[in-house]
């Protein structure tokens, strides 16, 4: 439809629609936060996570209050033959809330508090490194295109062809052998660092893929061209213009990466490759518990249920976050 | 189609080549001295040097890699310390029990396949069925239960589920024997009863993921115009959902199923360890613990080959179903 | 002296299956404070031309001279001082503003990027600009999603004005808006053009809007200018058959119900990948002769046609 000049003349220059009163607008982020606040699942899972993280952070404090350390052994509470805890449900008592471990006689509760710390620390650190690498690679591939994109996309596809768990478990030992002799003790911090590096090395590709897709769809938007037409440099365009529009997918992929890494770390430790005894860890604990399944069935439940709750809370929160950030996506 | 096939085959070969280079570097170049890693105990300096010589570990890395690849395709002579002539496909000899790696693989591969294949059939049927059902009965109790099931499954640890299953069915109820492997050719009933817990554990976790995806996919498809048009045309509900919607919804699942072969292989490592069944995964874990580098390298290569071939099959299936894929 | 002079401007894209000759040799000039309308069907290369003028696209050939300086291949740094004089307004009011930035930040962007510190501070300048385009300066802290299409377009205009440019390329600035809003935005632009003495290259497919806004008009067809001249010349006495066809397509209330005088073009626009030989319009032209297929008519006396309407004919 077209308009004739006569129509144009009498209309005064004025605000098309008077905006409602109030000076400060609500940013898309604030709107998402409000939606999240209204979501009951998000609030419950979020609070659970907060609680578990506080417990993990306060582990040394809890140790002092509880009066038992993660390496203290209570052999006198075990049976002479078979070293099975005395009493009910794996030796649950007022002194040992979750009972004690068969074989070693260590307190399960305090080991789980510390295990939570190991687990959450490794998962969060891996997710942060992953997000950093993935976002950088994704933005570069998406915005620059050309050979940078080709190379990054190829690496991404290549990484998908590698069976993660088998590869991760296979690479651990050679990496250790690079820095330590075959009979040397490998310190825990080194194992933790290698685990984080492995997770990041495998995980960044999926974030990169996601971000790349987003950037490609944003790249041709006119606000990017407006910035270029004003003389903005690459840095301004990537970090001031593009990045704020990428927070939603980055946050969602971050929040879903954390539970995946909790699972991955526990799996590797379960296989005896990641964190090893005596460092407290869920995966290693469950691995030990398999041997006592017949004689002390209570042992498997505490770490098993805690890690389930942790992962479930992360997954629920991640889902809720996605719904809040992208209201259009239906469940 | 032929051009597409050739293109895909080329990219597959390139990927496999890259995998072999990466894993070779990882196992033979990354450790300061692979040999000391290979015999953690009872190795004196003289013996170490001899092994090093015989393995050609003093040669340049490129030559070592070439020799390894030559072994796979035409076979090679590994010298007396290594068991002599090694026929193609030669993956070397284990340093732990001096058995040819290919022999070990030949023994453990059927075990892993016996776990993965029935489990995959189970989880696909269960997952897709549940997802479809909950999409069609959206908002009802069935839907909610299905969502709960998939959320639980997606957050469960395979080994914890395995431990629970063992505890309940084997140790408490005593209705399932302790997991073990018998060849299906020897005794199908024993084969099934020995692996049934592993199947259930894997199927529970994976079907949870599939139920979720199938539900989302189905809901999206149901809201599309062609489904509504088909309904408006007066086609029976059953025909529309069964023929039109199901087909559109299932294609994306095929892709994920292909990718999941890799995840399932990872999954069997844990399944096998939990249930104490000696398959490819557990062999890999033992090899890693024992520093048996040729064995680790072989398992990684085999696993990668599985994933790559699964992806190729998915791509070809796609191309056969949807002609547009061939063009891009 | 002309503010902007374009000589033989060309842009070819390489696409699958060949070269797309999106813009193929344009010549025109814009004087300071003047408005030039660039009209044509979609796909004729108007938008590509606009993008090249502000150097968002790299020209394949030809020259762009701005204030006697050849800016055709200037690098980003060398281009920077000139960016202040040369700005662009975009078509889509939804894509033109960064959804994660406040309006204040969006309008201030050209200032921040260039490190310009206006007297009285950035915020004051931004509020002046918002007021200038008819928006409430109090809305500084609001986000684009809280504004209507017309208001967003005003924000885009304020952003383009931030650096006090001499020339603005307006790429279909109103075609995505409702008709009533179109009038408001056009009137705003006209007022700004008069008050600030701005020159415009106004890209549009709507001839009525162009007639209302522009002093000079250039008609494009398949990457070339077929006719250029003063507004009244073009609208009252079009000489190129294509211009006549375009103008006859404007609905006129006075002639409602009459069908004579309406020229219907047959056939589709040929692909710019393989434009016709000679005159590009000949495949759809009712006047085409043999010479049109062999010889490309040059743009002489404002028209590129072998058989133009005589000058001064109605």
XYZ file of C-alpha atoms in Angstrom, chain C residues 21-276:
256
model
C 25.995 -8.207 -10.747
C 24.070 -6.510 -7.977
C 25.303 -3.015 -8.843
C 26.881 -2.513 -12.215
C 28.309 0.928 -12.842
C 26.470 3.772 -11.122
C 27.185 7.465 -11.585
C 25.515 10.164 -9.526
C 26.291 13.096 -7.278
C 24.675 14.551 -4.175
C 25.216 18.169 -3.185
C 25.325 19.332 0.424
C 21.858 19.603 1.891
C 20.305 17.865 -1.093
C 18.090 14.797 -1.062
C 18.458 12.150 -3.711
C 15.885 9.396 -3.973
C 17.009 5.996 -5.191
C 14.022 4.009 -6.398
C 13.498 0.681 -8.074
C 11.990 -2.743 -7.595
C 13.385 -5.024 -4.943
C 16.556 -6.689 -6.104
C 17.660 -3.799 -8.308
C 20.694 -3.042 -6.142
C 19.478 -0.001 -4.192
C 20.264 -1.460 -0.779
C 23.663 -2.719 -1.935
C 24.419 0.787 -3.171
C 23.453 2.288 0.180
C 25.656 -0.187 2.041
C 28.590 0.652 -0.204
C 28.184 4.388 0.293
C 28.722 4.024 4.039
C 31.368 1.393 3.370
C 29.581 -1.519 4.979
C 30.255 -3.344 1.736
C 33.466 -3.194 -0.211
C 32.859 -1.988 -3.798
C 34.126 -4.244 -6.567
C 34.860 -1.306 -8.815
C 34.340 2.408 -9.335
C 34.928 5.311 -6.999
C 33.154 6.965 -4.104
C 34.324 10.517 -3.533
C 33.207 12.281 -0.381
C 34.139 15.942 -0.001
C 36.789 15.570 -2.721
C 38.341 12.592 -0.971
C 38.385 9.149 -2.526
C 36.974 6.894 0.197
C 36.406 3.815 -1.963
C 39.020 1.661 -0.280
C 39.874 3.498 2.926
C 40.693 1.252 5.871
C 38.692 1.299 9.084
C 41.016 3.696 10.862
C 41.276 6.117 7.964
C 37.535 5.909 7.528
C 36.821 6.785 11.136
C 36.803 10.588 10.942
C 34.597 10.335 7.862
C 32.105 8.037 9.613
C 31.041 11.069 11.564
C 29.903 12.749 8.374
C 28.340 9.701 6.792
C 25.640 7.769 8.610
C 22.918 5.266 7.820
C 19.344 4.578 8.900
C 18.049 1.059 8.441
C 14.841 -0.500 7.285
C 13.835 -2.935 9.991
C 12.932 -1.137 13.228
C 13.195 -4.435 15.103
C 16.665 -5.438 13.946
C 18.155 -1.984 14.006
C 18.410 -1.669 17.793
C 20.387 -3.973 20.033
C 17.709 -5.585 22.232
C 20.074 -5.798 25.211
C 21.032 -2.132 25.308
C 19.056 0.773 26.698
C 17.927 3.422 24.270
C 20.394 5.808 25.863
C 23.246 3.435 25.262
C 22.149 2.806 21.687
C 22.009 6.485 20.812
C 25.306 7.109 22.608
C 27.051 4.254 20.773
C 28.496 6.367 17.922
C 29.861 8.790 20.533
C 31.415 6.056 22.678
C 32.907 4.239 19.742
C 34.590 7.378 18.500
C 35.518 8.656 21.924
C 33.606 11.868 21.296
C 32.904 13.947 24.393
C 30.143 16.418 23.615
C 29.898 19.558 25.779
C 27.649 18.865 28.730
C 28.335 15.139 28.633
C 27.124 12.162 26.675
C 23.877 11.847 28.576
C 22.852 15.418 27.893
C 23.635 15.064 24.210
C 21.643 11.825 24.008
C 18.649 13.433 25.668
C 18.870 16.361 23.255
C 18.881 13.896 20.400
C 15.885 11.990 21.762
C 14.012 15.228 22.057
C 15.060 16.214 18.564
C 13.465 13.089 17.086
C 10.307 13.570 19.106
C 10.912 11.060 21.880
C 10.636 11.650 25.578
C 14.205 12.227 26.850
C 13.142 10.594 30.101
C 13.032 7.289 28.239
C 16.819 7.197 28.255
C 16.870 4.043 30.394
C 14.257 2.068 28.523
C 14.840 -0.939 26.326
C 13.859 -1.283 22.652
C 11.179 -3.886 23.345
C 9.230 -1.230 25.220
C 8.837 0.921 22.100
C 6.614 0.756 19.036
C 7.990 0.377 15.522
C 7.776 4.080 14.765
C 9.456 4.997 18.046
C 12.244 2.534 17.374
C 12.811 4.065 14.000
C 13.119 7.436 15.715
C 15.755 5.966 18.015
C 17.615 4.753 14.921
C 17.431 8.265 13.504
C 18.715 9.778 16.753
C 21.650 7.368 16.644
C 22.446 8.396 13.077
C 22.342 12.060 14.104
C 24.602 11.627 17.132
C 27.797 12.492 15.279
C 26.227 15.429 13.407
C 26.606 13.859 9.957
C 26.494 15.747 6.678
C 24.973 12.914 4.713
C 22.581 10.195 5.782
C 21.824 7.117 3.756
C 18.256 6.149 4.595
C 17.604 2.568 3.501
C 13.828 2.203 3.193
C 13.389 3.894 6.569
C 9.602 3.713 6.564
C 8.658 0.718 4.461
C 8.319 -1.549 7.494
C 5.991 0.862 9.299
C 2.236 1.356 9.267
C 1.081 3.969 6.805
C 0.029 6.501 9.446
C 3.386 6.118 11.206
C 5.207 6.386 7.873
C 3.897 9.905 7.454
C 5.133 10.933 10.893
C 8.594 9.546 10.356
C 8.871 11.066 6.883
C 7.822 14.437 8.220
C 10.388 14.130 10.976
C 13.116 13.363 8.463
C 12.055 16.284 6.304
C 12.093 18.624 9.217
C 15.535 17.417 10.296
C 16.784 17.747 6.766
C 15.680 21.389 6.636
C 16.756 22.338 10.137
C 20.139 20.633 10.100
C 20.902 21.062 6.410
C 21.421 17.339 5.962
C 21.969 15.639 2.642
C 20.119 12.373 2.116
C 20.400 9.390 -0.127
C 16.904 8.078 0.326
C 16.377 4.512 -0.791
C 12.790 3.407 -1.346
C 10.533 1.409 -3.544
C 7.563 3.611 -2.705
C 7.414 6.370 -5.294
C 4.909 8.463 -3.358
C 7.215 8.680 -0.353
C 10.143 9.615 -2.569
C 8.135 12.303 -4.303
C 7.278 13.783 -0.986
C 10.804 13.750 0.370
C 13.359 14.065 -2.413
C 14.535 16.891 -4.600
C 16.227 14.616 -7.100
C 15.344 11.058 -8.070
C 17.364 8.257 -9.624
C 15.520 5.225 -10.993
C 17.411 1.928 -10.881
C 16.828 -1.225 -12.843
C 18.977 -4.355 -12.523
C 21.985 -2.635 -11.008
C 22.004 0.420 -13.271
C 20.488 3.873 -13.253
C 18.000 4.184 -16.110
C 16.893 7.733 -15.421
C 17.987 10.525 -13.097
C 16.739 14.059 -12.729
C 14.849 16.680 -10.755
C 11.799 15.371 -8.956
C 9.246 17.223 -11.031
C 10.963 16.267 -14.278
C 10.826 12.605 -13.350
C 7.313 12.592 -11.988
C 5.693 14.904 -14.492
C 7.644 14.078 -17.649
C 9.241 10.647 -17.332
C 11.337 9.806 -20.356
C 12.437 6.232 -19.764
C 9.816 3.536 -20.459
C 10.606 1.857 -17.148
C 10.043 5.072 -15.183
C 6.739 5.538 -16.993
C 5.709 2.015 -16.116
C 6.639 2.506 -12.464
C 4.782 5.799 -12.187
C 1.704 4.450 -13.877
C 1.519 1.840 -11.147
C 0.907 4.470 -8.428
C -2.760 4.437 -7.531
C -4.248 7.838 -8.058
C -7.451 8.756 -6.275
C -8.434 11.167 -9.044
C -8.342 8.424 -11.661
C -9.967 5.726 -9.550
C -11.691 3.108 -11.665
C -9.977 4.095 -14.884
C -7.658 1.570 -16.387
C -6.218 3.475 -19.316
C -2.796 4.979 -18.896
C -1.778 2.080 -16.737
C 1.251 0.302 -18.191
C 1.507 -3.355 -17.348
C 4.955 -4.810 -17.553
C 5.031 -8.391 -18.723
C 7.549 -10.990 -17.671
C 9.796 -11.169 -14.641
C 12.857 -9.152 -13.783
C 15.794 -11.040 -15.339
C 18.362 -12.472 -12.936
C 21.278 -10.144 -12.177
C 23.492 -13.188 -12.589
C 22.906 -13.110 -16.308
C 21.497 -9.714 -17.316
C 20.202 -9.253 -20.893
